[in-house]
Coordinates of C-alpha atoms in Angstrom, one line a residue:
Chain J
M3 CA 121.4 64.0 101.1
P4 CA 117.7 64.6 100.4
R5 CA 117.0 68.1 98.9
K6 CA 113.9 68.2 100.7
A7 CA 113.6 67.7 104.5
M8 CA 111.6 65.0 105.9
D9 CA 112.0 62.7 102.8
S10 CA 113.3 60.0 105.3
L11 CA 114.0 60.3 109.0
T12 CA 117.4 61.9 109.7
E13 CA 120.0 60.4 112.2
A14 CA 118.6 62.8 115.0
M15 CA 115.1 62.1 114.1
F16 CA 115.7 58.3 114.2
Y17 CA 117.3 58.5 117.6
V18 CA 114.6 60.7 119.1
L19 CA 112.2 57.8 118.1
M20 CA 114.5 55.4 119.3
S21 CA 114.5 56.8 122.7
F22 CA 110.9 56.2 123.3
S23 CA 111.9 52.6 123.7
R24 CA 112.4 53.2 127.3
G25 CA 108.9 54.7 127.5
N26 CA 107.2 58.0 127.9
M27 CA 110.0 60.9 127.8
S28 CA 110.5 64.6 128.3
G29 CA 112.7 66.8 126.1
I30 CA 115.7 66.8 128.2
D31 CA 115.3 63.0 129.0
I32 CA 115.5 62.3 125.1
A33 CA 118.7 64.3 124.8
E34 CA 120.3 62.5 128.0
D35 CA 119.2 59.1 126.4
I36 CA 120.9 59.7 123.2
V37 CA 124.1 60.6 124.5
R38 CA 124.0 57.6 126.8
R39 CA 122.8 55.3 123.9
T40 CA 125.7 56.7 121.7
N41 CA 128.2 56.9 124.1
G42 CA 128.8 60.6 123.7
R43 CA 128.9 60.3 120.1
L44 CA 125.8 62.2 119.0
H45 CA 124.7 65.2 120.9
I46 CA 121.5 67.0 120.1
G47 CA 121.3 70.4 120.3
P48 CA 118.3 72.0 121.8
A49 CA 116.8 73.8 118.7
T50 CA 117.1 70.7 116.7
L51 CA 115.7 68.5 119.6
Y52 CA 112.6 70.7 119.8
T53 CA 112.1 71.1 115.9
I54 CA 112.0 67.5 115.9
L55 CA 109.5 67.2 118.8
G56 CA 107.4 70.0 117.2
K57 CA 107.5 68.2 113.8
F58 CA 106.8 64.4 115.2
E59 CA 103.7 66.2 117.3
K60 CA 102.5 67.9 114.0
E61 CA 102.9 64.3 112.0
K62 CA 101.4 62.6 114.9
Y63 CA 104.4 60.4 115.6
I64 CA 104.1 61.4 119.3
Q65 CA 101.8 63.2 121.6
E66 CA 101.9 65.1 124.7
I67 CA 100.3 63.0 127.6
L68 CA 101.4 64.8 130.9
V69 CA 102.5 68.4 132.0
E70 CA 104.0 68.3 135.3
G71 CA 105.0 72.1 136.4
R72 CA 107.3 72.7 133.7
K73 CA 108.1 69.1 132.3
R74 CA 106.1 68.0 129.3
T75 CA 106.1 64.2 128.7
Y76 CA 105.6 62.9 125.2
Q77 CA 104.4 59.4 124.4
I78 CA 105.1 57.7 121.0
T79 CA 102.1 56.7 118.9
P80 CA 101.4 53.7 116.5
K81 CA 102.2 56.0 113.6
G82 CA 105.7 57.2 115.2
R83 CA 106.2 53.3 115.9
S84 CA 105.7 52.3 112.3
A85 CA 107.9 55.3 111.0
Y86 CA 110.5 54.2 113.3
H87 CA 110.5 50.5 112.1
D88 CA 110.1 51.5 108.4
E89 CA 113.6 53.4 109.1
L90 CA 115.1 50.5 110.8
I91 CA 114.0 48.0 108.0
R92 CA 115.6 50.6 105.3
L93 CA 118.7 51.0 107.5
Q94 CA 119.2 47.1 107.9
R95 CA 118.9 46.7 104.2
C96 CA 121.5 49.4 103.7
I97 CA 123.9 47.3 106.1
E98 CA 123.0 44.0 104.3
D99 CA 123.8 45.4 101.0
A100 CA 127.0 46.8 102.3
E101 CA 127.8 43.5 103.9
S102 CA 127.2 41.9 100.2
A103 CA 129.5 44.4 98.8
K104 CA 132.5 43.4 101.0
G105 CA 135.4 41.9 99.4
G106 CA 135.4 44.1 96.4
Y107 CA 137.7 47.0 96.1
L108 CA 136.1 48.4 99.5
Chain X
M8 CA 125.4 93.5 147.4
S9 CA 124.9 93.6 143.7
Q10 CA 125.8 96.6 141.9
K11 CA 123.2 97.8 139.0
K12 CA 125.1 97.5 135.5
K13 CA 124.8 100.5 133.1
H14 CA 122.6 99.9 130.3
V15 CA 123.5 101.0 126.7
Y16 CA 121.3 101.1 123.7
R17 CA 122.5 100.1 120.1
L18 CA 120.8 99.8 116.9
C19 CA 121.2 96.5 115.4
P20 CA 123.3 97.2 112.3
C21 CA 122.1 93.9 110.3
D22 CA 118.8 93.2 108.8
I23 CA 116.7 90.7 111.2
C24 CA 117.0 87.9 108.5
D25 CA 120.8 88.2 108.5
I26 CA 121.3 85.5 111.2
E27 CA 124.8 85.1 110.7
S28 CA 125.8 88.8 110.7
I29 CA 123.5 89.4 113.9
Q30 CA 125.3 86.7 115.6
S31 CA 128.7 88.0 114.9
W32 CA 127.7 91.4 115.7
L33 CA 126.5 90.4 119.2
E34 CA 129.8 88.4 119.9
D35 CA 131.9 91.5 118.9
M36 CA 129.9 93.6 121.3
A37 CA 130.5 91.1 124.0
A38 CA 134.1 91.2 123.3
Q39 CA 133.7 94.8 123.9
G40 CA 132.1 94.4 127.2
L41 CA 128.5 95.0 126.0
F42 CA 126.2 92.0 126.7
L43 CA 122.8 91.6 125.6
T44 CA 120.2 91.6 128.2
Q45 CA 116.8 90.0 128.1
E46 CA 114.8 93.2 128.1
S47 CA 115.7 94.0 124.5
A48 CA 114.5 94.9 121.9
F49 CA 112.4 97.9 120.5
C50 CA 112.2 99.0 116.8
G51 CA 115.7 97.5 116.2
F52 CA 117.4 98.9 119.3
F53 CA 118.9 96.4 121.4
T54 CA 119.6 96.7 125.4
F55 CA 123.1 96.0 126.5
E56 CA 124.5 95.9 130.0
K57 CA 128.2 96.9 130.5
D58 CA 130.6 94.7 132.0
S59 CA 134.2 93.3 131.6
P60 CA 134.7 92.0 128.0
R61 CA 134.7 88.1 127.5
K62 CA 133.6 85.7 125.0
V63 CA 130.0 84.9 124.9
L64 CA 128.1 82.8 121.9
Y65 CA 125.1 84.1 120.7
R66 CA 122.7 82.2 118.2
L67 CA 119.4 83.0 116.6
D68 CA 117.1 80.5 115.6
V69 CA 113.6 80.5 113.8
A70 CA 110.6 80.8 115.9
Q71 CA 107.6 79.0 114.4
K72 CA 105.1 80.4 116.8
Q73 CA 104.2 84.1 117.6
K74 CA 106.1 87.0 115.9
P75 CA 106.1 90.3 117.6
R76 CA 107.4 92.8 114.9
F77 CA 108.5 95.5 117.1
F78 CA 108.6 94.3 120.7
A79 CA 110.5 91.6 122.3
G80 CA 108.5 88.6 124.1
R81 CA 109.3 85.7 126.0
S82 CA 105.9 83.8 125.6
D83 CA 107.2 82.0 122.7
L84 CA 108.8 79.2 124.5
T85 CA 107.2 76.9 127.0
E86 CA 108.8 77.0 130.6
D87 CA 109.8 73.4 129.9
E88 CA 111.5 74.5 126.7
I89 CA 113.4 77.2 128.4
E90 CA 114.6 75.0 131.0
A91 CA 115.7 72.3 128.6
Y92 CA 117.8 74.8 126.9
K93 CA 119.2 76.0 129.9
A94 CA 120.2 72.4 130.8
M95 CA 121.9 72.3 127.6
G96 CA 123.9 75.4 128.0
W97 CA 121.9 78.0 126.2
E98 CA 120.1 80.6 127.8
Y99 CA 116.9 81.9 125.9
L100 CA 116.8 85.7 125.9
F101 CA 114.0 87.0 123.9
L102 CA 112.0 86.5 120.8
Y103 CA 112.4 89.4 118.0
G104 CA 110.6 89.2 114.8
D105 CA 110.6 85.8 113.4
F106 CA 114.0 84.6 115.8
R107 CA 114.6 83.7 119.2
I108 CA 117.8 84.7 120.6
Y109 CA 120.2 82.5 122.9
R110 CA 123.5 82.9 124.4
S111 CA 126.0 80.6 125.9
I112 CA 128.9 81.8 128.3
S113 CA 130.5 78.2 127.6
P114 CA 132.7 77.9 124.6
N115 CA 132.4 74.3 124.4
V116 CA 128.8 73.7 124.4
P117 CA 127.3 71.6 121.9
E118 CA 125.7 73.9 119.0
L119 CA 122.0 74.8 119.2
N120 CA 121.3 73.3 115.9
T121 CA 123.5 70.1 115.6
E122 CA 121.7 68.7 112.2
N123 CA 121.6 70.9 109.1
Q124 CA 118.6 69.2 107.7
T125 CA 116.3 69.7 110.8
H126 CA 118.0 73.5 110.7
A127 CA 117.0 73.7 107.1
L128 CA 113.2 72.6 108.3
T129 CA 112.7 75.8 110.4
V130 CA 114.4 78.1 107.8
G131 CA 112.2 76.6 105.3
Y132 CA 108.9 77.5 107.5
L133 CA 110.3 81.2 107.5
K134 CA 111.0 81.1 103.8
R135 CA 107.5 79.7 102.9
S136 CA 106.0 82.8 105.5
Y137 CA 108.1 85.3 103.6
R138 CA 107.2 83.8 100.1
K139 CA 103.5 84.4 101.1
S140 CA 104.1 88.0 102.4
F141 CA 106.3 88.6 99.0
I142 CA 103.2 87.4 96.8
L143 CA 100.9 89.5 98.9
V144 CA 103.0 92.8 98.7
A145 CA 103.8 92.1 94.7
L146 CA 99.9 91.5 94.2
L147 CA 99.3 94.5 96.1
V148 CA 101.7 96.9 94.0
L149 CA 100.2 95.2 90.9
F150 CA 96.8 96.2 91.8
W151 CA 97.9 99.6 92.8
L152 CA 99.6 100.3 89.5
L153 CA 96.8 98.7 87.4
H154 CA 94.2 100.9 89.7
A155 CA 96.5 103.9 89.3
G156 CA 96.4 103.5 85.4
S157 CA 92.5 103.0 85.7
A158 CA 90.2 106.0 85.2
L159 CA 88.4 104.8 88.7
S160 CA 91.7 105.5 90.8
Y161 CA 90.9 109.3 90.5
A162 CA 94.8 109.4 90.6
Y163 CA 94.9 113.0 89.0
M164 CA 92.2 114.3 91.6
N165 CA 94.2 112.9 94.6
I166 CA 97.6 114.0 93.2
L167 CA 96.6 117.3 92.4
I168 CA 94.8 118.0 95.4
A169 CA 96.9 116.1 98.2
G170 CA 100.1 117.2 96.7
P171 CA 102.5 115.2 94.4
F172 CA 104.8 114.2 97.4
F173 CA 102.1 112.1 99.0
A174 CA 101.5 110.0 95.8
V175 CA 105.5 109.6 95.4
C176 CA 105.8 108.7 99.0
V177 CA 103.1 106.0 98.8
Y178 CA 104.5 104.4 95.6
C179 CA 108.1 104.3 96.9
F180 CA 106.7 102.8 100.1
L181 CA 105.2 100.0 98.2
L182 CA 108.1 99.5 96.1
L183 CA 110.4 99.3 98.9
A184 CA 108.2 96.8 100.7
T185 CA 108.2 94.5 97.7
F186 CA 112.0 94.9 97.5
K187 CA 112.9 94.4 101.0
T188 CA 110.4 91.4 101.2
F189 CA 112.4 89.8 98.2
A190 CA 115.7 90.6 99.6
R191 CA 114.6 88.6 102.7
L192 CA 113.4 85.8 100.9
R193 CA 116.4 85.5 98.8
K194 CA 118.6 85.4 101.9
L195 CA 116.4 82.8 103.5
R196 CA 116.7 80.6 100.2
R197 CA 120.5 81.0 100.4
F198 CA 120.6 79.8 103.8
E199 CA 118.2 76.8 103.3
K200 CA 120.3 76.0 100.3
Q201 CA 123.5 76.0 102.4
L202 CA 121.9 73.7 105.1
L203 CA 120.6 71.3 102.4
D204 CA 124.0 71.3 101.0
G205 CA 125.4 70.1 104.5
V206 CA 127.6 73.5 104.6
G207 CA 125.8 75.1 107.4
L208 CA 125.4 78.5 108.7
H209 CA 128.7 80.3 109.7
N210 CA 129.0 81.2 113.0
Y211 CA 131.0 84.1 112.5
I212 CA 131.4 86.4 109.5
D213 CA 132.5 90.0 108.8
W214 CA 129.1 91.7 109.5
K215 CA 130.4 95.2 108.7
N216 CA 129.9 94.5 105.0
Q217 CA 125.9 94.4 105.6
V218 CA 125.8 97.7 107.7
F219 CA 125.3 100.1 104.7
S220 CA 122.3 98.3 102.9
S221 CA 120.5 97.5 106.1
Y222 CA 120.6 101.3 107.6
F223 CA 119.4 102.0 103.9
L224 CA 116.7 99.9 104.1
R225 CA 115.8 101.0 107.4
V226 CA 116.2 104.7 107.1
V227 CA 114.4 104.9 103.6
P228 CA 111.0 103.5 105.1
V229 CA 111.4 106.0 108.4
V230 CA 111.8 108.8 105.9
L231 CA 109.0 107.8 103.6
C232 CA 106.7 107.4 106.6
C233 CA 107.9 110.9 108.0
G234 CA 106.8 112.3 104.4
L235 CA 103.8 110.6 104.3
A236 CA 102.7 112.0 107.9
I237 CA 104.1 115.3 106.9
S238 CA 102.4 115.8 103.7
L239 CA 99.1 114.4 105.1
M240 CA 99.4 116.7 108.3
T241 CA 100.3 120.1 106.1
T242 CA 97.1 119.1 103.7
W243 CA 95.1 118.4 107.0
L244 CA 96.5 121.6 108.7
R245 CA 96.1 123.7 105.5
S246 CA 92.6 122.5 104.8
S247 CA 91.5 123.4 108.1
E248 CA 92.6 127.1 107.6
K249 CA 89.3 128.2 106.5
I250 CA 88.8 131.8 105.3
P251 CA 85.4 133.5 105.9
L252 CA 84.2 134.6 102.3
D253 CA 84.0 138.1 103.4
A254 CA 87.8 138.0 104.6
Y255 CA 88.9 136.4 101.3
P256 CA 92.2 138.5 100.5
E257 CA 91.6 139.2 96.8
E258 CA 88.9 139.0 94.0
P259 CA 88.5 135.4 93.4
P260 CA 89.6 134.3 89.8
F261 CA 86.0 132.7 89.1
A262 CA 82.6 133.6 89.2
T263 CA 80.6 133.5 92.6
M264 CA 76.9 133.7 93.5
A265 CA 77.0 137.4 93.1
D266 CA 77.8 136.9 89.5
T267 CA 74.7 134.7 89.0
F268 CA 72.4 137.2 90.6
P269 CA 73.4 140.4 89.4
D270 CA 70.1 142.0 90.3
A271 CA 69.7 140.4 93.5
V272 CA 68.5 143.1 96.2
S273 CA 70.1 141.4 98.9
M274 CA 72.4 138.6 99.5
E275 CA 73.2 137.3 102.9
S276 CA 75.9 134.6 103.3
H277 CA 76.0 132.4 106.5
V278 CA 79.0 130.5 107.9
W279 CA 78.1 127.3 109.0
L280 CA 80.4 124.3 109.2
D281 CA 82.4 124.4 105.9
Y282 CA 79.9 126.6 104.2
G283 CA 80.6 130.5 103.8
T284 CA 84.4 129.7 103.9
A285 CA 86.9 129.2 101.3
V286 CA 90.4 127.2 101.6
I287 CA 93.4 127.7 99.3
L288 CA 95.8 124.7 98.8
E289 CA 99.0 125.1 97.0
N290 CA 101.2 122.7 95.9
P291 CA 103.9 122.2 93.0
L292 CA 101.5 120.8 90.6
A293 CA 98.3 123.0 91.2
T294 CA 96.7 125.7 93.2
N295 CA 93.4 124.6 94.4
I296 CA 90.5 126.8 95.9
E297 CA 87.7 125.4 97.7
W298 CA 84.9 127.8 97.7
N299 CA 81.7 127.1 99.7
E300 CA 78.7 129.4 99.8
N301 CA 75.5 129.2 101.5
C302 CA 73.1 132.4 101.1
D303 CA 69.9 133.6 101.3
I304 CA 68.9 135.7 98.1
T305 CA 66.0 138.1 97.3
T306 CA 66.0 139.2 93.7
A307 CA 64.5 142.4 92.5
D308 CA 61.4 140.6 91.4
G309 CA 60.6 139.6 95.0
E310 CA 61.8 135.9 94.6
N311 CA 63.7 134.3 97.4
Y312 CA 66.3 131.5 97.1
H313 CA 68.3 129.7 99.6
C314 CA 71.4 128.6 97.7
I315 CA 74.1 126.4 98.4
F316 CA 77.2 126.8 96.0
L317 CA 80.4 124.7 96.2
L318 CA 83.2 125.3 94.0
D319 CA 86.4 123.5 93.4
Y320 CA 88.6 125.6 90.9
H321 CA 92.0 124.4 90.1
E322 CA 95.1 126.3 88.2
V323 CA 97.1 123.1 87.1
K324 CA 100.6 123.1 86.0
N325 CA 99.8 122.2 82.5
E326 CA 97.0 121.6 80.1
W327 CA 97.5 117.8 80.0
L328 CA 97.0 117.3 83.8
A329 CA 94.0 119.6 83.6
K330 CA 92.4 117.3 81.1
G331 CA 92.9 114.5 83.5
L332 CA 91.7 116.2 86.6
E333 CA 88.5 117.1 84.2
K334 CA 88.2 113.5 83.5
D335 CA 88.5 112.1 87.0
Y336 CA 85.9 114.8 88.2
Y337 CA 83.5 113.5 85.5
I338 CA 84.1 109.7 86.4
Y339 CA 83.9 110.3 90.1
D340 CA 80.4 112.1 89.8
S341 CA 78.9 109.7 87.5
H342 CA 80.1 106.6 89.6
R343 CA 79.2 108.2 92.9
F344 CA 75.4 108.4 92.1
S345 CA 72.9 105.9 90.6
K346 CA 72.7 106.0 86.9
K347 CA 69.2 106.6 87.0
R348 CA 69.5 109.8 89.0
F349 CA 72.6 111.0 86.9
Q350 CA 71.5 113.1 83.8
D351 CA 73.7 114.8 81.6
Q352 CA 72.3 118.3 80.2
D353 CA 72.5 119.9 76.8
V354 CA 75.0 122.9 77.0
P355 CA 75.1 126.0 74.9
D356 CA 78.3 126.9 73.3
L357 CA 80.4 129.0 75.9
G358 CA 83.2 129.4 73.8
I359 CA 85.7 127.5 76.1
D360 CA 87.6 124.2 75.9
S361 CA 85.3 122.1 77.7
V362 CA 81.9 122.5 79.6
R363 CA 79.9 119.5 81.0
V364 CA 76.4 119.8 83.1
Y365 CA 74.6 117.2 84.6
N366 CA 71.8 116.9 87.2
C367 CA 72.3 114.5 90.2
Y368 CA 69.5 114.2 93.1
G369 CA 68.0 117.8 92.2
S370 CA 71.4 119.4 92.4
L371 CA 73.2 120.9 89.3
Y372 CA 76.9 120.2 88.4
V373 CA 78.9 122.1 86.1
L374 CA 82.4 121.2 85.1
M375 CA 84.7 123.3 83.0
R376 CA 87.9 123.5 81.6
Q377 CA 89.9 126.2 79.7
D378 CA 93.7 125.7 79.1
N379 CA 95.0 124.6 82.5
R380 CA 92.1 125.5 84.6
V381 CA 89.3 123.6 86.0
A382 CA 86.5 124.4 87.8
H383 CA 83.8 122.2 89.2
A384 CA 80.9 123.6 90.7
V385 CA 77.8 122.2 92.6
V386 CA 74.7 124.4 93.2
H387 CA 71.7 123.6 95.0
L388 CA 68.7 125.9 94.7
D389 CA 65.5 125.7 96.9
N390 CA 63.6 126.3 93.7
R391 CA 64.7 123.5 91.8
T392 CA 62.8 124.0 88.6
D393 CA 64.6 127.3 88.0
Q394 CA 68.0 126.4 86.3
N395 CA 68.0 129.3 84.0
Q396 CA 69.8 131.2 87.0
W397 CA 72.6 128.4 86.9
L398 CA 73.2 129.4 83.3
L399 CA 74.0 132.7 84.1
W400 CA 76.8 131.6 86.5
A401 CA 78.1 129.2 83.7
K402 CA 78.1 132.3 81.3
A403 CA 80.1 134.5 83.8
M404 CA 82.3 131.8 84.7
A405 CA 83.1 131.0 81.0
Q406 CA 83.7 134.7 80.4
M407 CA 86.3 134.7 83.3
M408 CA 88.1 131.5 82.0
R409 CA 88.2 132.8 78.5

């Protein structure tokens, strides 16, 4: 595990970015999307979710585009999309490496 | 019809950075039937509502925005966030210090923080903010120590006149602030390490172990604040007890204007603001007398003078302190005025330990010390050229001090 946070995207961060594949999202939409997408395997606590959203906003991975009453809607930025794809490639390589290691002592 | 529940106030027995202990304490309070309300908290006092005991979960989370230190607030989170927390089973109560407090009545609710690394991010923000505070406080202490050790701090003057209690309180206060900030910084570093190591924070711990240190660290600053306030108040109150010179209870232990003009035909003293009065300030290290004369003098040869004579007389506990005070007075006077205007005078031997005479802006300053007694006098005469009169006072004063 990295000793310093944000060296790479964490699982929750990755899923938060992934949830934007459905379009613009609010905080509660993201939480629901992740539970649905992972069939209940991953629940994101509200503090974790809003810390990630705050961090992403600061890093310009997402931006707030709409405030409707109490609901705030965010949109992923090209920088956020690029961070998501970089992480996806890294994870795919991990899987490929793991696949090639099959048949040994594992 | 809903019945208004009884409110109970309790002082939080744990330090605000002790996240695990506060959570545990709040859960124990709920188990006793005391439930935290949203209208908390003031100076560490939390407001509880009495009801039948039940299990309630409490969590503290780092607030990265506003930090009201003493008052609770609800303006930190947006309405959208509050709604989202509620939808996920957590009710936002209030913001206290650097933390938001939440509660949940559902035992199976997903945790507020479900990922240690993300949690470590917020603890890290707070840790960095405390590190900055610690560096600032430590620099302040260092500056204060260096300053107190330097001649320009007038430490003797401040301690001997305002009293040692005041100086001790200021010093302890600064040390305590440094220690408290350091202790919080260490605690946050431990939490961050726990989170990055994947251990996470404990949801329940025995908070009673923390009570003594927490109360101690809270009570001491309050006591020091009271000490500072009392010492300032007493100094202020006592310095406002001005005695008119003609009502001064006994013969002063120093020479006055009357000793300077022994041949005066008339000497009329006027009371105006601090003039024409004396103030006696005593503390364990020194007895200080401020003597302010403002008089019109007519001498036997028909000369008229208007004279302002201000004297600070100190009987200090020991000679070493008196030497320091004398040095402080000289440095204070020589730095207060432009060098061009400050002129040391040659002084004849008056037979006492130390005498200095200097002119500043037409006023004459005399500083004398004999053993543990220090006298600092300023005289302003209408007839500025006639300073021989002043030598008379110095001689009379030296005779008294011998």
